[in-house]
XYZ file of C-alpha atoms in Angstrom:
689
model
C -11.153 42.765 -30.430
C -13.119 41.148 -27.440
C -12.264 38.141 -25.324
C -15.109 36.281 -26.864
C -13.696 37.017 -30.797
C -9.869 35.804 -29.204
C -11.224 32.685 -27.607
C -12.395 31.833 -30.724
C -9.445 32.628 -32.318
C -7.298 30.573 -30.108
C -9.707 27.560 -30.537
C -9.671 27.934 -35.216
C -5.461 28.722 -34.140
C -5.189 25.133 -32.848
C -1.744 25.924 -31.697
C 0.752 28.890 -29.889
C 2.683 30.642 -31.824
C 3.341 34.643 -32.216
C -0.143 35.492 -33.903
C -1.496 34.583 -30.817
C 1.016 37.006 -28.520
C 0.112 39.871 -30.967
C -3.753 39.500 -30.519
C -3.333 38.922 -27.212
C -2.535 42.853 -26.980
C -4.797 43.360 -28.567
C -7.779 42.562 -26.013
C -9.511 45.420 -24.614
C -11.161 43.137 -21.623
C -8.650 41.839 -18.890
C -5.376 41.838 -21.855
C -3.135 40.075 -19.316
C -5.352 36.293 -18.971
C -3.476 34.568 -21.760
C -0.038 35.990 -20.363
C -1.220 34.766 -17.048
C -2.125 31.429 -18.221
C 1.473 30.576 -19.949
C 2.930 32.062 -16.695
C 1.260 29.567 -14.809
C 1.341 26.331 -16.372
C 3.344 26.897 -19.320
C 1.795 25.345 -22.653
C 0.306 22.113 -21.202
C -2.664 23.165 -20.486
C -3.460 25.113 -23.514
C -2.354 22.571 -25.450
C -4.890 20.146 -23.822
C -7.661 22.627 -24.461
C -6.760 23.156 -28.288
C -5.839 18.977 -28.877
C -7.618 17.273 -26.473
C -7.956 12.831 -27.363
C -11.153 13.363 -25.281
C -13.957 15.176 -23.758
C -13.273 14.820 -20.117
C -9.887 16.088 -20.731
C -10.959 19.550 -21.318
C -12.852 19.506 -18.332
C -9.941 18.022 -16.342
C -7.597 21.073 -17.944
C -9.349 23.616 -16.296
C -9.967 22.274 -13.536
C -6.308 22.135 -12.604
C -5.576 25.288 -13.432
C -7.878 26.697 -11.620
C -6.639 25.363 -8.871
C -3.567 27.953 -8.581
C -3.904 30.062 -6.280
C -1.142 32.076 -6.166
C -3.380 35.314 -7.048
C -3.874 37.994 -3.814
C -5.591 39.689 -5.699
C -9.545 39.304 -5.595
C -10.307 41.021 -8.893
C -8.087 40.270 -10.855
C -8.567 36.189 -9.480
C -12.097 36.398 -10.782
C -11.472 37.546 -14.157
C -8.810 34.983 -14.830
C -11.918 31.920 -13.501
C -14.186 33.663 -15.430
C -11.610 33.600 -18.494
C -10.880 29.850 -17.924
C -14.135 29.391 -18.027
C -14.914 30.586 -21.367
C -11.776 29.294 -22.915
C -13.362 25.429 -21.633
C -16.705 25.811 -22.324
C -15.817 27.143 -26.314
C -13.511 24.362 -26.614
C -16.194 21.404 -25.211
C -18.153 22.847 -27.846
C -15.628 22.737 -30.490
C -14.755 18.894 -29.507
C -18.318 17.922 -29.412
C -18.835 19.659 -33.093
C -16.117 18.304 -34.800
C -16.939 14.681 -32.847
C -20.303 14.819 -34.979
C -19.207 16.787 -38.350
C -16.770 13.984 -38.326
C -19.572 12.335 -40.316
C -20.220 12.814 -43.886
C -23.793 11.712 -43.793
C -27.233 13.807 -42.504
C -27.315 12.951 -38.791
C -30.808 11.763 -39.284
C -29.726 8.828 -40.962
C -28.042 7.537 -37.568
C -29.061 6.519 -34.401
C -26.782 5.830 -31.292
C -27.921 2.755 -29.217
C -27.480 1.414 -25.909
C -25.416 -2.095 -25.492
C -25.333 -4.174 -22.353
C -23.052 -6.150 -23.691
C -23.755 -9.252 -20.491
C -22.593 -12.552 -19.888
C -25.322 -14.729 -20.630
C -27.546 -12.221 -22.884
C -27.003 -8.742 -24.574
C -29.311 -6.046 -25.275
C -29.705 -3.433 -27.693
C -32.055 -0.100 -26.256
C -32.726 3.092 -28.271
C -34.765 6.145 -27.342
C -38.271 6.706 -29.053
C -39.159 10.519 -29.870
C -41.007 11.016 -26.730
C -37.369 10.378 -24.703
C -38.309 7.043 -23.842
C -36.054 3.819 -23.438
C -37.372 1.149 -25.231
C -35.172 -2.473 -25.756
C -34.736 -3.985 -29.509
C -36.135 -6.911 -30.589
C -33.864 -9.453 -32.621
C -34.858 -11.400 -35.855
C -37.349 -13.952 -33.457
C -38.931 -11.052 -32.132
C -37.411 -11.868 -28.005
C -35.780 -8.456 -26.450
C -32.567 -10.928 -25.883
C -30.004 -12.119 -27.429
C -27.681 -14.710 -25.529
C -24.815 -13.862 -25.746
C -23.414 -17.746 -26.665
C -21.361 -17.497 -30.573
C -20.710 -20.924 -33.069
C -18.672 -21.743 -35.455
C -20.856 -23.672 -38.734
C -20.864 -24.786 -41.898
C -23.217 -22.349 -43.648
C -25.600 -23.580 -46.652
C -22.567 -23.076 -49.581
C -20.755 -25.234 -46.832
C -18.604 -22.198 -45.627
C -17.942 -22.004 -42.245
C -19.165 -19.262 -40.348
C -20.236 -17.545 -37.188
C -24.096 -17.874 -35.511
C -24.958 -15.661 -32.983
C -28.165 -16.052 -30.092
C -30.354 -18.660 -30.070
C -29.759 -20.877 -33.265
C -25.819 -21.032 -31.324
C -27.567 -22.637 -28.221
C -29.718 -24.914 -30.210
C -27.203 -26.999 -32.326
C -24.607 -26.867 -28.936
C -25.230 -30.225 -28.393
C -23.169 -31.381 -31.227
C -20.913 -29.215 -31.094
C -19.832 -27.965 -28.071
C -15.662 -27.634 -28.425
C -16.913 -25.119 -31.055
C -19.420 -23.234 -28.709
C -19.063 -20.098 -27.408
C -20.614 -18.754 -24.088
C -19.990 -16.812 -20.715
C -16.587 -14.751 -22.622
C -17.251 -11.992 -20.903
C -15.302 -13.056 -17.861
C -12.211 -13.402 -19.951
C -11.825 -11.055 -21.997
C -8.915 -8.180 -21.169
C -7.651 -10.952 -18.694
C -4.217 -12.141 -18.261
C -3.381 -16.688 -18.002
C -2.165 -15.897 -14.885
C -5.464 -14.066 -13.535
C -7.761 -17.312 -14.649
C -8.505 -19.789 -11.795
C -7.393 -22.705 -13.282
C -11.539 -23.802 -11.352
C -12.976 -21.034 -13.816
C -11.801 -22.853 -16.929
C -12.958 -26.374 -16.025
C -16.551 -24.787 -15.422
C -16.240 -24.806 -19.640
C -16.587 -26.937 -22.112
C -14.482 -25.700 -24.995
C -10.873 -25.057 -25.166
C -9.519 -21.897 -23.237
C -5.750 -21.448 -24.668
C -3.537 -20.551 -21.807
C 0.153 -20.681 -23.846
C -0.115 -17.084 -24.311
C 0.428 -14.411 -21.780
C -3.826 -13.481 -22.667
C -6.296 -15.860 -22.775
C -7.540 -16.990 -25.946
C -10.386 -19.750 -27.073
C -9.332 -22.792 -29.499
C -11.540 -23.581 -32.425
C -11.196 -27.162 -33.513
C -13.196 -25.878 -36.657
C -11.315 -23.239 -37.841
C -8.231 -25.043 -36.839
C -6.909 -21.642 -35.013
C -6.968 -19.694 -32.120
C -10.033 -16.907 -32.024
C -9.780 -13.336 -29.699
C -12.235 -12.928 -26.988
C -12.411 -9.877 -28.707
C -13.175 -11.664 -31.786
C -16.124 -13.713 -30.441
C -17.339 -10.309 -28.287
C -17.510 -8.825 -32.279
C -19.386 -11.247 -33.197
C -22.382 -10.644 -30.694
C -21.997 -6.822 -31.385
C -22.236 -7.380 -34.967
C -25.735 -8.712 -34.680
C -26.889 -6.354 -32.164
C -25.959 -3.951 -34.798
C -27.164 -5.485 -37.922
C -30.333 -6.275 -36.594
C -31.038 -2.796 -34.631
C -30.124 -1.463 -38.391
C -32.815 -3.616 -39.068
C -35.394 -2.334 -37.093
C -34.965 1.069 -37.042
C -34.607 1.697 -40.241
C -31.298 3.689 -39.840
C -27.424 2.779 -39.686
C -25.854 2.742 -36.098
C -22.249 3.642 -35.576
C -22.173 5.598 -32.492
C -23.307 3.526 -29.527
C -22.599 3.545 -25.350
C -21.520 0.232 -23.862
C -22.454 -1.012 -20.194
C -19.546 -2.617 -18.409
C -19.180 -4.280 -15.031
C -18.672 -1.430 -12.281
C -15.433 -3.623 -11.144
C -13.726 -4.645 -14.609
C -10.245 -2.671 -14.905
C -8.738 -1.063 -17.390
C -7.659 -3.635 -19.166
C -11.284 -4.958 -19.749
C -12.523 -1.847 -20.826
C -9.825 -1.609 -23.617
C -10.920 -5.309 -24.683
C -14.498 -4.472 -25.154
C -13.335 -0.855 -26.662
C -11.443 -2.639 -29.532
C -14.556 -5.891 -30.314
C -17.101 -2.515 -30.889
C -14.338 -1.277 -32.846
C -14.211 -4.464 -34.875
C -17.283 -5.035 -35.033
C -17.655 -1.442 -36.707
C -19.305 0.563 -33.585
C -17.536 4.103 -32.196
C -17.924 3.724 -28.674
C -18.994 7.295 -27.331
C -18.783 6.011 -23.392
C -18.152 3.002 -21.070
C -20.694 3.364 -18.216
C -20.515 1.353 -15.233
C -23.429 -1.298 -15.165
C -25.154 -0.340 -12.040
C -24.822 3.955 -12.946
C -26.483 2.988 -16.083
C -29.361 1.206 -13.699
C -29.609 3.762 -11.216
C -29.985 6.081 -14.132
C -32.180 4.808 -16.057
C -34.478 4.747 -12.891
C -34.915 8.371 -11.686
C -35.145 9.282 -15.281
C -38.198 6.565 -16.397
C -39.349 7.271 -13.314
C -39.148 11.063 -13.257
C -38.082 10.512 -9.429
C -36.434 13.068 -7.065
C -32.774 14.078 -5.011
C -31.975 10.625 -4.072
C -29.312 7.979 -3.162
C -29.848 4.532 -4.598
C -28.089 1.153 -3.701
C -28.022 -1.351 -6.844
C -27.011 -3.948 -6.237
C -25.970 -5.824 -10.029
C -26.129 -9.491 -10.110
C -25.327 -10.601 -13.723
C -24.239 -13.847 -15.715
C -20.875 -13.293 -14.853
C -19.783 -10.822 -12.223
C -21.866 -9.052 -8.938
C -20.974 -5.213 -8.519
C -22.930 -2.833 -5.891
C -22.605 0.382 -6.260
C -24.172 3.610 -4.891
C -24.792 6.341 -6.700
C -25.964 9.604 -5.954
C -28.975 11.499 -8.128
C -29.647 15.348 -7.558
C -30.193 18.635 -9.594
C -33.484 20.411 -10.393
C -34.033 18.441 -13.401
C -32.407 15.738 -12.445
C -28.867 16.912 -14.265
C -26.221 14.889 -12.075
C -25.808 11.104 -12.302
C -22.362 9.961 -9.663
C -21.133 7.400 -8.316
C -20.204 7.593 -4.555
C -18.680 3.911 -3.911
C -18.015 0.741 -5.929
C -17.161 -2.414 -5.316
C -17.585 -5.776 -6.307
C -16.429 -9.306 -7.924
C -15.748 -10.613 -10.566
C -15.929 -14.049 -11.088
C -18.838 -14.254 -9.141
C -22.505 -14.229 -11.017
C -25.563 -16.613 -12.493
C -23.183 -18.837 -13.629
C -22.126 -20.582 -11.048
C -25.763 -20.947 -9.630
C -26.250 -22.812 -12.633
C -23.611 -24.750 -11.732
C -24.496 -25.355 -8.706
C -27.609 -27.035 -9.949
C -25.635 -28.929 -12.728
C -23.171 -30.768 -9.405
C -26.915 -31.338 -8.055
C -28.268 -33.186 -11.858
C -24.714 -34.942 -12.018
C -24.992 -36.179 -8.131
C -28.656 -37.408 -8.472
C -27.198 -39.386 -12.107
C -24.545 -41.029 -10.487
C -26.577 -42.234 -7.503
C -29.092 -44.508 -9.529
C -28.745 -47.460 -11.168
C -28.011 -46.734 -14.774
C -24.371 -45.899 -15.398
C -24.855 -43.098 -17.555
C -21.633 -41.903 -19.951
C -21.084 -38.778 -18.608
C -19.114 -37.180 -21.918
C -18.805 -33.458 -23.186
C -22.313 -33.970 -25.171
C -24.305 -35.221 -21.889
C -22.201 -32.388 -20.041
C -23.442 -29.948 -22.247
C -27.444 -30.988 -22.496
C -27.183 -31.299 -17.753
C -26.477 -27.725 -18.251
C -28.944 -26.569 -20.359
C -31.058 -28.512 -18.402
C -29.808 -27.179 -15.307
C -29.791 -23.041 -16.520
C -34.094 -23.915 -17.197
C -34.048 -25.049 -13.823
C -32.369 -21.997 -12.491
C -34.965 -20.018 -13.790
C -37.931 -21.794 -12.803
C -37.325 -23.025 -9.583
C -37.517 -18.863 -8.924
C -41.189 -18.988 -9.240
C -41.836 -23.006 -8.465
C -41.281 -25.005 -4.725
C -40.378 -28.333 -6.757
C -39.971 -29.354 -10.364
C -39.009 -32.034 -12.829
C -35.931 -32.900 -15.120
C -36.314 -35.463 -17.753
C -33.633 -37.187 -19.835
C -35.144 -39.082 -22.552
C -32.214 -40.574 -24.341
C -28.821 -40.860 -22.542
C -25.954 -42.744 -23.186
C -24.456 -45.499 -21.240
C -21.042 -47.083 -20.860
C -22.198 -50.055 -22.703
C -23.267 -48.120 -25.932
C -26.708 -48.332 -24.460
C -29.472 -45.968 -24.192
C -31.013 -45.041 -21.181
C -33.791 -42.661 -19.819
C -33.165 -40.593 -16.358
C -35.735 -37.996 -14.436
C -35.404 -36.543 -11.078
C -37.179 -34.012 -8.800
C -35.490 -30.821 -7.645
C -36.879 -28.602 -5.247
C -35.945 -24.839 -4.422
C -34.635 -25.619 -1.096
C -32.016 -28.318 -2.954
C -30.903 -25.624 -4.798
C -30.568 -22.706 -2.345
C -28.322 -25.789 -0.219
C -26.563 -26.561 -2.195
C -25.682 -22.762 -3.521
C -24.134 -21.659 0.166
C -20.971 -21.128 -0.291
C -22.357 -17.954 -3.175
C -24.659 -16.771 -1.315
C -22.286 -15.986 1.804
C -19.377 -14.649 -0.607
C -22.209 -12.451 -2.086
C -23.264 -11.607 1.817
C -19.450 -10.883 2.770
C -19.463 -8.609 -0.387
C -22.204 -6.510 0.501
C -21.405 -6.467 4.430
C -17.998 -4.909 3.612
C -19.977 -2.160 1.682
C -22.565 -1.249 4.261
C -19.379 -0.981 6.453
C -17.499 2.238 4.489
C -18.010 4.923 5.974
C -19.076 6.864 2.817
C -22.337 4.528 2.236
C -22.769 4.979 5.812
C -22.987 9.003 5.852
C -25.046 8.891 2.450
C -27.964 6.757 3.894
C -29.754 5.040 0.789
C -33.324 5.170 -0.109
C -33.997 3.034 -2.299
C -32.765 -0.443 -3.372
C -32.741 -1.681 -7.105
C -31.521 -4.496 -8.507
C -30.681 -5.870 -11.899
C -29.443 -9.111 -13.759
C -31.336 -12.057 -14.453
C -30.531 -13.923 -12.053
C -31.425 -11.135 -9.566
C -35.077 -12.169 -9.754
C -34.030 -15.561 -7.530
C -35.629 -15.205 -4.295
C -32.778 -16.979 -2.500
C -30.469 -13.145 -4.025
C -33.650 -11.030 -3.223
C -34.099 -12.442 0.111
C -30.254 -12.135 1.229
C -29.917 -8.054 0.094
C -33.314 -7.647 1.684
C -32.232 -9.118 5.076
C -28.979 -7.182 4.789
C -30.120 -3.633 3.533
C -33.733 -4.157 5.642
C -35.460 -2.547 2.620
C -37.845 -4.449 -0.005
C -36.121 -4.250 -3.482
C -37.573 -2.548 -6.745
C -37.675 -5.050 -9.612
C -40.644 -2.359 -10.959
C -38.098 -2.514 -14.045
C -37.418 -5.745 -16.390
C -33.398 -6.299 -14.375
C -32.264 -7.798 -17.649
C -33.040 -4.634 -19.712
C -32.948 -1.539 -17.154
C -29.090 -1.790 -17.788
C -29.303 -1.725 -21.344
C -32.150 1.287 -21.086
C -29.688 3.237 -18.646
C -27.257 2.876 -21.558
C -29.759 4.328 -24.334
C -30.643 7.242 -21.759
C -27.198 8.246 -21.685
C -26.252 7.970 -25.468
C -29.268 10.434 -25.156
C -28.137 13.053 -22.285
C -25.399 12.568 -22.164
C -23.076 12.417 -25.722
C -25.503 14.799 -27.482
C -24.294 18.171 -29.266
C -25.901 19.821 -25.833
C -24.831 17.902 -23.116
C -28.325 17.824 -20.498
C -27.054 15.583 -18.014
C -24.154 14.880 -15.940
C -23.477 10.698 -14.779
C -19.741 10.581 -13.055
C -18.600 7.560 -12.797
C -15.390 6.226 -10.329
C -12.544 4.381 -10.705
C -13.018 0.774 -9.243
C -9.699 -0.561 -8.339
C -6.606 1.916 -6.865
C -3.866 2.485 -9.536
C -0.284 3.022 -8.988
C 3.047 1.928 -9.830
C 5.930 -0.061 -9.056
C 8.736 1.127 -6.596
C 12.021 -0.588 -5.470
C 11.692 -3.840 -2.979
C 7.996 -4.450 -5.255
C 6.492 -1.767 -3.598
C 3.458 -0.465 -4.558
C 3.118 3.103 -4.499
C -1.046 4.518 -5.446
C -1.300 7.523 -7.163
C -5.337 6.728 -7.071
C -7.379 5.802 -5.286
C -10.359 3.247 -5.830
C -13.495 5.331 -5.823
C -12.459 8.417 -7.288
C -14.399 10.088 -8.581
C -14.047 10.527 -13.445
C -12.246 12.177 -15.054
C -9.293 12.542 -12.887
C -6.034 12.856 -12.914
C -3.262 13.183 -10.181
C 0.354 13.035 -9.508
C 3.159 12.138 -7.847
C 6.840 12.888 -7.237
C 9.065 9.823 -7.411
C 13.125 9.184 -7.957
C 16.179 7.225 -9.117
C 17.385 4.183 -6.729
C 20.425 4.061 -8.129
C 23.634 6.214 -8.725
C 23.443 7.795 -12.232
C 20.815 6.757 -13.792
C 19.988 7.603 -17.474
C 16.310 6.649 -17.588
C 13.901 4.956 -15.344
C 10.994 2.410 -16.367
C 7.779 3.170 -15.143
C 5.195 -0.509 -14.288
C 1.919 0.868 -13.814
C -0.110 -1.595 -12.294
C -4.026 -1.377 -10.951
C -5.283 -3.407 -7.960
C -4.917 -3.275 -3.272
C -2.543 -4.930 -2.458
C 0.562 -4.027 -1.242
C 3.376 -5.532 -3.466
C 3.307 -4.051 -6.667
C 3.570 -7.432 -8.253
C 0.157 -9.335 -6.557
C -2.135 -6.646 -8.228
C -3.102 -6.543 -12.289
C -0.065 -4.943 -14.094
C -0.861 -3.123 -17.209
C 1.439 -1.579 -18.969
C 5.549 0.080 -18.546
C 7.626 2.210 -20.472
C 10.907 4.278 -20.396
C 11.214 7.670 -19.555
C 15.230 8.305 -20.785
C 17.384 11.397 -20.360
C 16.697 12.084 -17.056
C 19.086 13.399 -14.387
C 22.286 12.198 -13.519
C 23.150 12.080 -10.228
C 23.228 9.996 -7.251
C 20.231 8.185 -6.220
C 17.527 10.645 -4.696
C 18.494 13.487 -6.576
C 16.874 12.962 -9.689
C 13.229 14.414 -9.318
C 10.544 12.751 -12.163
C 6.631 13.316 -12.206
C 4.241 11.119 -12.616
C 0.925 11.778 -13.806
C -1.816 9.502 -14.248
C -4.859 11.106 -15.912
C -8.372 8.504 -16.587
C -11.158 9.838 -18.768
C -14.757 9.932 -18.940
C -14.336 5.161 -19.977
C -11.776 4.745 -16.997
C -9.160 4.516 -19.750
C -5.688 6.139 -18.146
C -3.335 8.056 -19.353
C 0.689 7.925 -17.227
C 2.985 10.437 -18.219
C 6.463 10.875 -16.709
C 8.242 14.362 -16.726
C 12.116 14.934 -15.378
C 11.586 17.742 -14.371
C 15.290 18.759 -14.498
C 15.681 17.980 -18.290
C 12.702 18.398 -18.826
C 12.439 14.986 -20.859
C 9.092 13.269 -20.994
C 7.222 9.752 -22.096
C 3.732 9.554 -22.139
C 1.260 6.693 -22.599
C -1.922 5.638 -23.059
C -2.498 2.310 -21.116
C -4.628 -0.183 -23.608
C -1.981 -2.167 -21.881
C -0.057 -5.045 -22.728
C -2.440 -7.183 -23.299
C -4.537 -5.059 -26.040
C -4.822 -5.766 -30.259
C -2.567 -3.613 -32.687
C -4.183 -1.562 -35.229
C -3.457 -4.064 -38.014
C -4.794 -6.898 -35.809
C -7.793 -5.160 -34.877
C -8.460 -4.314 -39.125
C -7.466 -8.101 -40.048
C -9.972 -9.143 -37.669
C -12.802 -6.747 -38.776
C -11.885 -7.976 -42.309
C -12.375 -11.985 -41.326
C -15.519 -10.935 -39.102
C -17.404 -9.706 -41.527
C -15.852 -12.537 -43.902
C -17.628 -15.292 -41.536
C -21.016 -12.806 -40.028
C -24.019 -13.851 -40.314
C -25.170 -14.989 -44.476
C -27.720 -12.351 -43.740
C -25.104 -10.091 -43.187
C -23.114 -10.511 -46.101
C -26.088 -10.188 -48.215
C -26.953 -6.833 -46.851
C -23.278 -5.589 -47.724
C -24.108 -7.469 -51.219
C -26.866 -5.285 -51.881
C -25.116 -2.243 -50.894
C -22.175 -2.771 -53.187
C -24.913 -4.006 -56.007
C -26.664 -0.423 -55.501
C -23.630 1.252 -55.399
C -22.688 -0.719 -58.666
C -25.884 -0.053 -60.681
C -26.365 3.722 -59.226
C -22.709 4.417 -60.763
C -24.035 2.863 -64.483
C -27.332 4.778 -63.983
C -25.287 8.406 -63.650
C -22.534 7.498 -66.473
C -25.599 6.246 -68.644
C -27.182 9.549 -68.483
C -24.153 11.906 -69.543
C -24.242 13.778 -71.825
C -21.419 14.374 -74.624
C -19.818 10.898 -72.732
C -15.701 11.698 -74.111
C -13.660 8.324 -72.707
C -9.982 6.622 -73.128
C -9.721 3.724 -74.029
C -8.531 2.946 -70.704
C -12.010 3.441 -69.615
C -14.166 2.001 -71.937
C -12.471 -0.898 -70.251
C -13.530 -0.676 -66.697
C -16.765 0.050 -68.395
C -17.145 -2.816 -70.048
C -16.343 -4.788 -67.046
C -19.515 -3.299 -64.979
C -21.584 -3.892 -67.716
C -20.623 -7.039 -67.494
C -20.665 -7.666 -63.606
C -24.443 -6.433 -64.254
C -24.931 -8.818 -66.894
C -24.241 -11.818 -64.686
C -26.506 -9.975 -61.632
C -29.279 -10.019 -63.452
C -28.431 -13.019 -64.977
C -28.097 -15.199 -61.372
C -31.287 -12.983 -60.000
C -33.572 -14.916 -63.127
C -31.589 -18.424 -62.030
């Protein structure tokens, strides 16, 4: 038996048993390789290879075992490394094959899309037969879906969700049940949300639980942020399927580079509620750089990407290299998750309100008026990117004496730019801090790319130009470039044959709580993904039998000042004086930036592992419940689609039954058939009506 046959047997067997050991003795080329691996790394390496929970785990395990340097014999080491490479390659092929083989239908019926789930707008893209990324239009012909969700009454008087432009149109009369910019709250604790942020929104943000939620007066219940985001993704899914004429199950979703573990997990949960399988999460600046270099057929380069979206600001340095640009890696990233285009809109709102208060009329600034002001402020922000001065008109405004008054005023670009000096100073501070990092200085960038709708503003482009000394590129629509990058990622990075590699980084440092509320980091910020790091800890008290592993994310020295992710207990540790037991803690992050933590007592071998889906994470039952509610309250078009599919299934079943010869049926089956026929008659009658 040669090594190739033995590798196939290992993958197929899926476990370590006597058969594997017996067969390893029959290998003609390097029979000792398998036993050497077991001796080096116990069974952890083999188990990870045979039973990975993600594609990235296989590569991590292979990389870790190759770091062993016990072998001085050069020939032996080369053979062992070759064996490891072969085993990793077979495992990767098998994992990818299984992922795609899970479908029961022909792959040609499916399409993978890229989604930029934005604070202000959401966009989906796909790659055509020529390999070019294209944005998917919505029903109204626009390529952008506003990230706005409203609870309204449908034609049948039942409550339903309205998404996109339709939600915006009814916002004036329904401010408390119209939700926008929810991306700012996804996966966040109440303690992480500032009062000044909450004050910006007319709808009620619930802070009475640990996790941020939204209160819906019409539904008379709390909505989870994932639930609202899922409605946006469901609309994207339905529109994409209608446009492409194929089913959409898999997707690549982009997230801000500075999204923490909680926010990434919550984004995946929102997709699951919407009926989407997330193949990969990729950072927005990375996706943009990927799209630029693929579409422009560029050469090796370092690209500085500044992403100013509706609610977040990210800056990343991305390196593209290889003979066919087959590798994209993030060198460094930095950002702020509470700074974006929404803040510029707020500055215009304040300007308009000041002008109204300065007029002679006593305008009643109720929630409906404030909602109208926000809508006009958003339009003004866009217009002032192209005009030096604009006119604002409000023809019907209520007064404090129950009258009606009209109001108009002019607004100049200079007034606008002066009003947002504080925002510009914050952006400048982040950019300067980024440019001062040693890694950024050493890897000189050759071009600057702007991403996000807010990046069109002259006040921002001029700021970037002055600080980077380069003219920013906006060759590709900044609203669409991120979703294009996600579509390319779906084509090149998660197909059966991996052609290109995108390596993201973890945005924040990850570590554990130790005695005295001290933060002990394991994985530093801007570490390339996937990654795995370990560190040994000990006990703080005599004769402890368990330890509490508390996981945090952030850059502060005090643990509790950082973002708490989750915790778990390791039991049955070695009993002894404080400082004697040795507990190894391992942090592993996959390609999506999702963290798994493992703790093991070196003496007793007691072990505990947990995927940090965070303590705010929705459970399986809750996700299933929200899935059901999402379909029940979805747009009527989606309900009609589900109804049509069920009717077609019923008709096909009846036709197949009628075509059967020599039918022999029981009394019970006859009752079922009678019910089917009655149902079909009712459907025919309703169609005629």
